[in-house]
Coordinates of C-alpha atoms and ligand atoms in Angstrom, one line a residue:
M1209 CA 10.4 2.5 8.6
K1210 CA 10.0 -1.2 9.6
V1211 CA 6.9 -3.3 9.6
L1212 CA 6.6 -6.8 11.5
A1213 CA 4.0 -8.8 9.5
P1214 CA 2.9 -12.0 11.5
A1215 CA 2.3 -15.6 10.2
T1216 CA -1.5 -16.6 10.0
I1217 CA -3.6 -19.5 10.0
A1218 CA -6.3 -19.0 7.2
N1219 CA -9.5 -21.2 7.0
F1220 CA -9.1 -22.2 10.4
G1221 CA -11.4 -25.4 9.8
P1222 CA -14.6 -24.8 8.2
G1223 CA -14.0 -21.0 7.6
F1224 CA -12.4 -21.5 4.0
D1225 CA -11.4 -17.9 2.6
V1226 CA -13.2 -16.2 5.7
F1227 CA -11.6 -17.2 8.8
G1228 CA -8.1 -15.9 9.7
L1229 CA -6.3 -16.3 13.1
C1230 CA -3.0 -14.2 13.6
L1231 CA 0.1 -16.0 15.2
D1232 CA 2.4 -14.4 17.7
E1233 CA 5.2 -16.0 15.5
P1234 CA 6.8 -16.3 13.2
R1235 CA 6.8 -13.1 11.0
D1236 CA 8.4 -11.3 8.0
V1237 CA 10.1 -8.0 8.7
I1238 CA 9.8 -5.2 6.0
K1239 CA 12.2 -2.4 6.1
I1240 CA 11.6 0.5 3.6
R1241 CA 13.1 3.9 2.7
E1242 CA 12.7 6.3 0.0
S1243 CA 15.6 6.2 -2.6
N1244 CA 16.0 7.3 -6.3
E1245 CA 16.1 3.7 -7.5
I1246 CA 14.1 0.6 -6.8
E1247 CA 15.9 -2.2 -4.9
V1248 CA 15.1 -5.1 -2.8
K1249 CA 17.3 -7.2 -0.7
V1250 CA 16.2 -10.6 1.1
E1251 CA 17.5 -12.0 4.2
G1252 CA 16.4 -15.4 5.6
F1253 CA 14.1 -17.8 3.6
N1254 CA 14.9 -17.6 -0.2
V1255 CA 12.6 -15.5 -2.1
P1256 CA 12.9 -13.3 -5.2
E1257 CA 14.9 -10.2 -4.9
D1258 CA 13.5 -8.8 -8.2
P1259 CA 11.2 -6.1 -7.3
E1260 CA 8.6 -7.4 -9.9
K1261 CA 8.4 -10.8 -8.4
N1262 CA 8.8 -10.4 -4.6
V1263 CA 5.3 -10.2 -3.3
A1264 CA 6.3 -7.4 -0.7
S1265 CA 7.6 -4.9 -3.6
I1266 CA 4.8 -6.1 -5.8
S1267 CA 2.3 -4.7 -3.1
A1268 CA 4.3 -1.4 -2.2
L1269 CA 4.3 -0.7 -6.2
A1270 CA 0.5 -1.5 -6.6
L1271 CA 0.1 1.1 -3.7
L1272 CA 2.1 3.7 -5.5
K1273 CA 0.1 3.2 -8.5
M1274 CA -3.0 3.3 -6.8
L1275 CA -2.1 6.5 -5.4
K1276 CA -0.7 7.9 -8.5
A1277 CA 2.6 8.4 -6.8
E1278 CA 5.8 8.0 -8.3
M1279 CA 8.8 7.0 -5.8
G1280 CA 12.0 4.9 -5.8
F1281 CA 12.4 3.1 -2.8
K1282 CA 15.2 0.5 -1.1
M1283 CA 13.4 -2.6 0.7
K1284 CA 14.8 -5.1 3.0
V1285 CA 12.9 -8.2 3.4
K1286 CA 13.8 -10.4 6.5
K1287 CA 11.9 -13.5 5.4
G1288 CA 11.1 -15.4 8.6
I1289 CA 8.2 -17.4 7.3
R1290 CA 8.8 -20.2 5.2
P1291 CA 7.4 -20.0 1.8
K1292 CA 4.8 -22.4 0.5
S1293 CA 4.2 -23.5 4.3
G1294 CA 0.6 -22.7 4.8
L1295 CA 1.6 -19.9 7.6
G1296 CA 0.4 -17.2 5.4
S1297 CA 4.1 -16.5 3.9
S1298 CA 3.0 -14.7 0.6
G1299 CA 0.2 -12.8 2.7
A1300 CA 2.6 -11.5 5.3
S1301 CA 5.0 -10.2 2.9
A1302 CA 2.2 -8.8 0.7
L1303 CA 0.6 -7.0 3.9
G1304 CA 4.1 -5.9 5.2
G1305 CA 5.2 -4.4 1.8
A1306 CA 1.8 -2.7 1.4
L1307 CA 1.7 -1.2 5.1
A1308 CA 5.7 -0.2 4.9
M1309 CA 4.9 1.9 2.0
A1310 CA 1.4 3.3 3.1
T1311 CA 3.4 4.3 6.5
L1312 CA 6.3 5.9 4.6
L1313 CA 3.5 7.8 2.7
E1314 CA 1.3 8.6 5.8
V1315 CA -1.8 6.7 4.2
K1316 CA -3.8 5.2 6.8
N1317 CA -6.6 3.8 4.8
K1318 CA -6.7 0.1 5.7
E1319 CA -9.1 -0.8 2.7
L1320 CA -6.5 0.9 0.2
I1321 CA -3.7 -1.0 2.1
I1322 CA -5.4 -4.3 1.8
K1323 CA -6.2 -3.8 -1.6
A1324 CA -2.7 -3.0 -2.5
A1325 CA -1.3 -6.2 -0.7
L1326 CA -3.9 -8.3 -2.4
E1327 CA -2.0 -7.5 -5.7
G1328 CA 1.0 -9.4 -4.0
E1329 CA -1.0 -12.1 -2.8
K1330 CA -2.5 -12.6 -6.2
A1331 CA 1.0 -12.5 -7.6
A1332 CA 1.9 -15.4 -5.3
S1333 CA -1.2 -17.5 -5.5
G1334 CA -3.0 -16.8 -8.4
S1335 CA -6.0 -15.2 -6.4
A1336 CA -6.8 -12.3 -4.2
H1337 CA -8.0 -14.3 -1.1
G1338 CA -7.6 -11.9 2.1
D1339 CA -7.8 -14.5 5.1
N1340 CA -3.9 -14.2 5.4
I1341 CA -3.5 -10.5 4.8
V1342 CA -6.5 -9.6 6.9
P1343 CA -5.6 -11.2 10.3
S1344 CA -2.1 -10.4 9.7
L1345 CA -2.8 -6.8 9.8
F1346 CA -5.7 -6.7 12.5
G1347 CA -4.3 -9.6 14.8
G1348 CA -6.5 -11.8 16.7
F1349 CA -9.2 -14.1 14.9
T1350 CA -10.8 -12.3 11.9
I1351 CA -13.9 -13.1 10.0
L1352 CA -13.7 -11.7 6.6
K1353 CA -17.0 -10.5 5.6
S1354 CA -16.2 -8.7 2.5
L1355 CA -13.0 -7.1 0.7
S1356 CA -14.7 -4.4 -1.1
P1357 CA -16.1 -2.7 0.8
L1358 CA -13.9 -3.8 3.4
E1359 CA -16.2 -5.5 6.3
V1360 CA -14.1 -7.4 9.0
F1361 CA -15.2 -8.7 12.1
K1362 CA -12.7 -9.1 14.6
L1363 CA -12.7 -11.7 18.0
D1364 CA -9.9 -10.7 20.5
V1365 CA -9.3 -14.3 21.5
N1366 CA -6.1 -15.6 23.6
F1367 CA -4.9 -19.2 23.4
E1368 CA -1.9 -21.3 22.7
L1369 CA -1.7 -23.9 20.0
V1370 CA 0.8 -26.3 18.4
I1371 CA 2.0 -26.0 14.9
V1372 CA 3.6 -28.9 13.1
L1373 CA 5.7 -27.9 10.0
P1374 CA 6.7 -30.7 7.6
E1375 CA 9.7 -30.6 5.4
V1376 CA 7.3 -30.6 2.3
E1377 CA 5.9 -27.7 0.2
V1378 CA 2.2 -27.1 -0.7
S1379 CA 1.6 -24.3 -3.3
T1380 CA -1.4 -22.4 -2.5
K1381 CA -1.8 -21.6 -6.2
R1382 CA -1.8 -25.5 -6.9
A1383 CA -3.9 -26.2 -3.8
R1384 CA -6.6 -23.7 -5.1
E1385 CA -6.4 -25.1 -8.6
V1386 CA -7.7 -28.5 -7.3
L1387 CA -10.8 -26.9 -5.8
P1388 CA -14.1 -27.5 -7.3
K1389 CA -16.1 -24.9 -8.8
Y1390 CA -19.3 -26.1 -7.4
V1391 CA -19.7 -28.2 -3.6
P1392 CA -22.7 -30.3 -2.6
L1393 CA -25.5 -28.2 -0.8
S1394 CA -25.3 -30.7 2.0
D1395 CA -21.5 -29.8 2.6
A1396 CA -22.2 -26.2 2.3
V1397 CA -24.8 -26.3 5.1
R1398 CA -22.4 -28.7 7.2
N1399 CA -19.6 -26.0 7.0
L1400 CA -22.1 -23.3 7.6
A1401 CA -23.2 -25.1 10.8
L1402 CA -19.6 -25.8 12.0
A1403 CA -18.6 -22.2 11.2
S1404 CA -21.3 -20.8 13.1
A1405 CA -20.9 -23.0 16.3
L1406 CA -17.2 -22.3 16.1
I1407 CA -17.6 -18.6 16.5
S1408 CA -20.2 -19.1 19.3
A1409 CA -17.5 -21.4 20.9
L1410 CA -14.6 -18.9 20.6
K1411 CA -16.7 -16.1 21.8
E1412 CA -17.4 -18.2 25.0
G1413 CA -13.7 -18.9 25.2
D1414 CA -14.4 -22.6 25.2
I1415 CA -11.3 -23.7 23.1
E1416 CA -12.1 -27.6 23.7
K1417 CA -15.4 -27.0 21.8
V1418 CA -13.5 -24.9 19.1
G1419 CA -11.2 -28.0 18.6
K1420 CA -14.2 -30.2 18.1
L1421 CA -15.5 -27.9 15.1
L1422 CA -12.3 -27.9 13.1
D1423 CA -13.7 -29.7 10.3
D1424 CA -14.1 -28.9 6.7
Y1425 CA -15.9 -30.0 3.6
L1426 CA -15.5 -27.3 1.1
A1427 CA -11.6 -27.5 0.5
I1428 CA -9.6 -30.3 2.6
P1429 CA -11.4 -33.2 1.0
Y1430 CA -10.4 -32.0 -2.4
R1431 CA -6.9 -31.2 -1.3
K1432 CA -6.1 -34.9 -0.1
P1433 CA -4.1 -35.6 -3.0
L1434 CA -1.7 -33.1 -2.1
I1435 CA -1.8 -33.9 1.5
S1436 CA -1.9 -37.8 1.6
W1437 CA -0.5 -37.7 5.3
F1438 CA -3.2 -35.5 6.6
D1439 CA -5.7 -38.3 8.1
N1440 CA -2.7 -40.3 9.9
V1441 CA -1.4 -37.2 11.5
R1442 CA -4.8 -35.9 12.4
R1443 CA -5.6 -39.2 13.9
A1444 CA -2.2 -39.2 15.8
A1445 CA -3.2 -35.5 17.3
L1446 CA -6.8 -37.0 18.3
E1447 CA -5.1 -39.9 19.9
S1448 CA -2.4 -38.0 21.9
G1449 CA -5.3 -35.8 23.2
A1450 CA -5.8 -33.1 20.9
Y1451 CA -9.2 -31.2 21.1
G1452 CA -9.0 -31.1 17.6
V1453 CA -6.7 -30.4 14.4
S1454 CA -6.7 -29.1 10.9
L1455 CA -4.7 -27.8 8.1
S1456 CA -3.2 -24.3 8.6
G1457 CA -4.3 -22.7 5.3
S1458 CA -3.7 -24.8 2.3
G1459 CA -1.0 -26.7 4.2
P1460 CA 1.2 -28.3 4.4
A1461 CA 1.5 -27.1 8.1
M1462 CA -1.1 -28.4 10.5
F1463 CA -2.1 -26.9 13.9
A1464 CA -3.8 -28.4 16.9
L1465 CA -5.6 -27.0 20.1
G1466 CA -5.4 -29.4 23.2
E1467 CA -4.1 -29.5 27.0
D1468 CA -0.8 -31.2 26.6
L1469 CA 0.4 -29.2 23.3
R1470 CA 4.0 -30.6 23.8
S1471 CA 2.8 -34.3 23.4
I1472 CA 0.5 -33.4 20.6
G1473 CA 3.4 -31.8 18.8
E1474 CA 5.5 -34.8 19.2
A1475 CA 2.6 -37.3 18.3
M1476 CA 2.1 -35.3 15.1
V1477 CA 6.0 -35.2 14.4
E1478 CA 6.3 -39.0 14.8
A1479 CA 3.1 -39.8 12.5
F1480 CA 4.9 -37.3 9.9
G1481 CA 8.1 -39.6 10.3
N1482 CA 6.1 -42.7 9.9
E1483 CA 5.2 -41.2 6.5
G1484 CA 9.0 -40.7 5.7
I1485 CA 8.6 -37.0 6.0
R1486 CA 10.7 -34.9 8.6
A1487 CA 8.9 -32.4 10.7
E1488 CA 9.2 -29.9 13.5
Y1489 CA 6.8 -28.4 16.0
F1490 CA 6.5 -25.2 17.7
I1491 CA 4.1 -23.6 20.3
T1492 CA 3.0 -20.1 19.8
K1493 CA -0.2 -18.1 20.7
V1494 CA -2.5 -15.7 19.1
G1495 CA -0.9 -12.6 17.9
G1496 CA -1.7 -9.1 17.9
G1497 CA -1.2 -8.2 14.2
A1498 CA 1.1 -6.1 12.2
K1499 CA 3.3 -3.5 14.1
C1500 CA 5.1 -0.5 12.3
L1501 CA 8.3 0.9 14.0
D1502 CA 9.6 4.1 12.8
V1503 CA 13.5 3.3 12.7
Ligands
ADP2207 N1 8.1 -12.2 0.0 C1 7.7 -13.3 -0.3 N2 7.4 -14.3 0.6 C2 6.7 -15.2 0.4 N3 6.6 -16.0 -0.9 C3 7.1 -14.9 -2.0 C4 7.5 -13.7 -1.7 N4 7.8 -13.1 -2.9 C5 7.6 -14.0 -3.9 N5 7.2 -15.3 -3.1 C6 6.5 -16.3 -4.0 O1 5.4 -16.7 -3.8 C7 5.0 -18.0 -3.5 C8 4.5 -18.2 -2.4 O2 3.9 -19.5 -2.1 P1 2.6 -19.6 -1.3 O3 2.2 -21.2 -1.5 O4 1.8 -18.5 -1.5 O5 3.1 -19.6 0.1 P2 2.1 -19.4 1.3 O6 1.3 -20.9 1.4 O7 3.2 -19.9 2.6 O8 1.6 -18.2 1.6 C9 6.4 -18.8 -3.6 O9 6.6 -19.2 -5.2 C10 7.4 -17.8 -3.5 O10 8.5 -17.8 -3.9
LIG2208 N1 -8.1 -19.5 1.7 C1 -6.7 -19.9 1.3 C2 -5.7 -19.6 2.2 C3 -4.2 -20.0 1.8 O1 -3.1 -19.7 3.1 P1 -1.9 -20.3 2.6 O2 -1.3 -19.8 4.2 O3 -1.7 -21.8 2.4 O4 -1.4 -19.2 1.7 C4 -6.9 -21.3 0.8 O5 -7.0 -22.2 1.3 O6 -6.3 -21.5 -0.4

């Protein structure tokens, strides 16, 4: 059994902990088969091989516990999404592990699969936020109304975007610790307005309008001490013609929408360089969600 679990952009501007966009690449690949022992092997980016520490096996074990099932398994995690990148690395592995185990057991209940995957996400980031796991499973652009009961609104959208990945790390756990418990009512209203308008623009397919709505008052302002380069890179993107630009998840990756995505990516990489940070960019498109292959 093999699962392809795609990277995601959580928050997507004003949709903190609610909006999520599935990407076509990169992805984690999780292979699993029944065994009389529990073993995890990792290829690609370095993550733990301890089954109690790798979020893919944590999610698989969580599903077994929820089903009151006892089973050994051998898992291979081909880690294609860099950890602490802001591209939903832990979310993809958590979803992939839960979905691989569910498929092995012929469990189709998506709410249960997501519940198990949240255990892996919680182990990695200290909180059971679903805005990476949900778009990685469903694909497209997802609005997470609630996790329990599971209520997801999916928009089938199709556009290209540029992702810029700097050679720095931002731990999601740390990026959540710096958030305030309360925000000013005026900021909540501003985000409500941006988020509502962004959904309307997405449904119209007006990507330029979507870009202009990629602002956030709930999380990014409080995370600035962790992403001191953000404003300069954002300015470079806009000056190079981007419709809009924001942080991917809790960062450090950033994404931009626009016409000439190569020039925008190059300008953002140069802006990171001016901050003494090496970075790379790639252009991708909206992904279709996780895939299960019976191999
Ligand atoms: N399979 C896995 N994939 C990603 N991270 C993992 C995995 N297993 C354990 N981890 C740990 O979880 C943490 C992921 O950090 P996090 O900031 O949540 O990444 P991201 O922002 O990319 O989702 C890291 O400490 C990483 O070592
Ligand atoms: N809503 C979360 C999303 C974290 O995404 P990640 O890709 O950085 O793990 C948050 O902003 O904390």
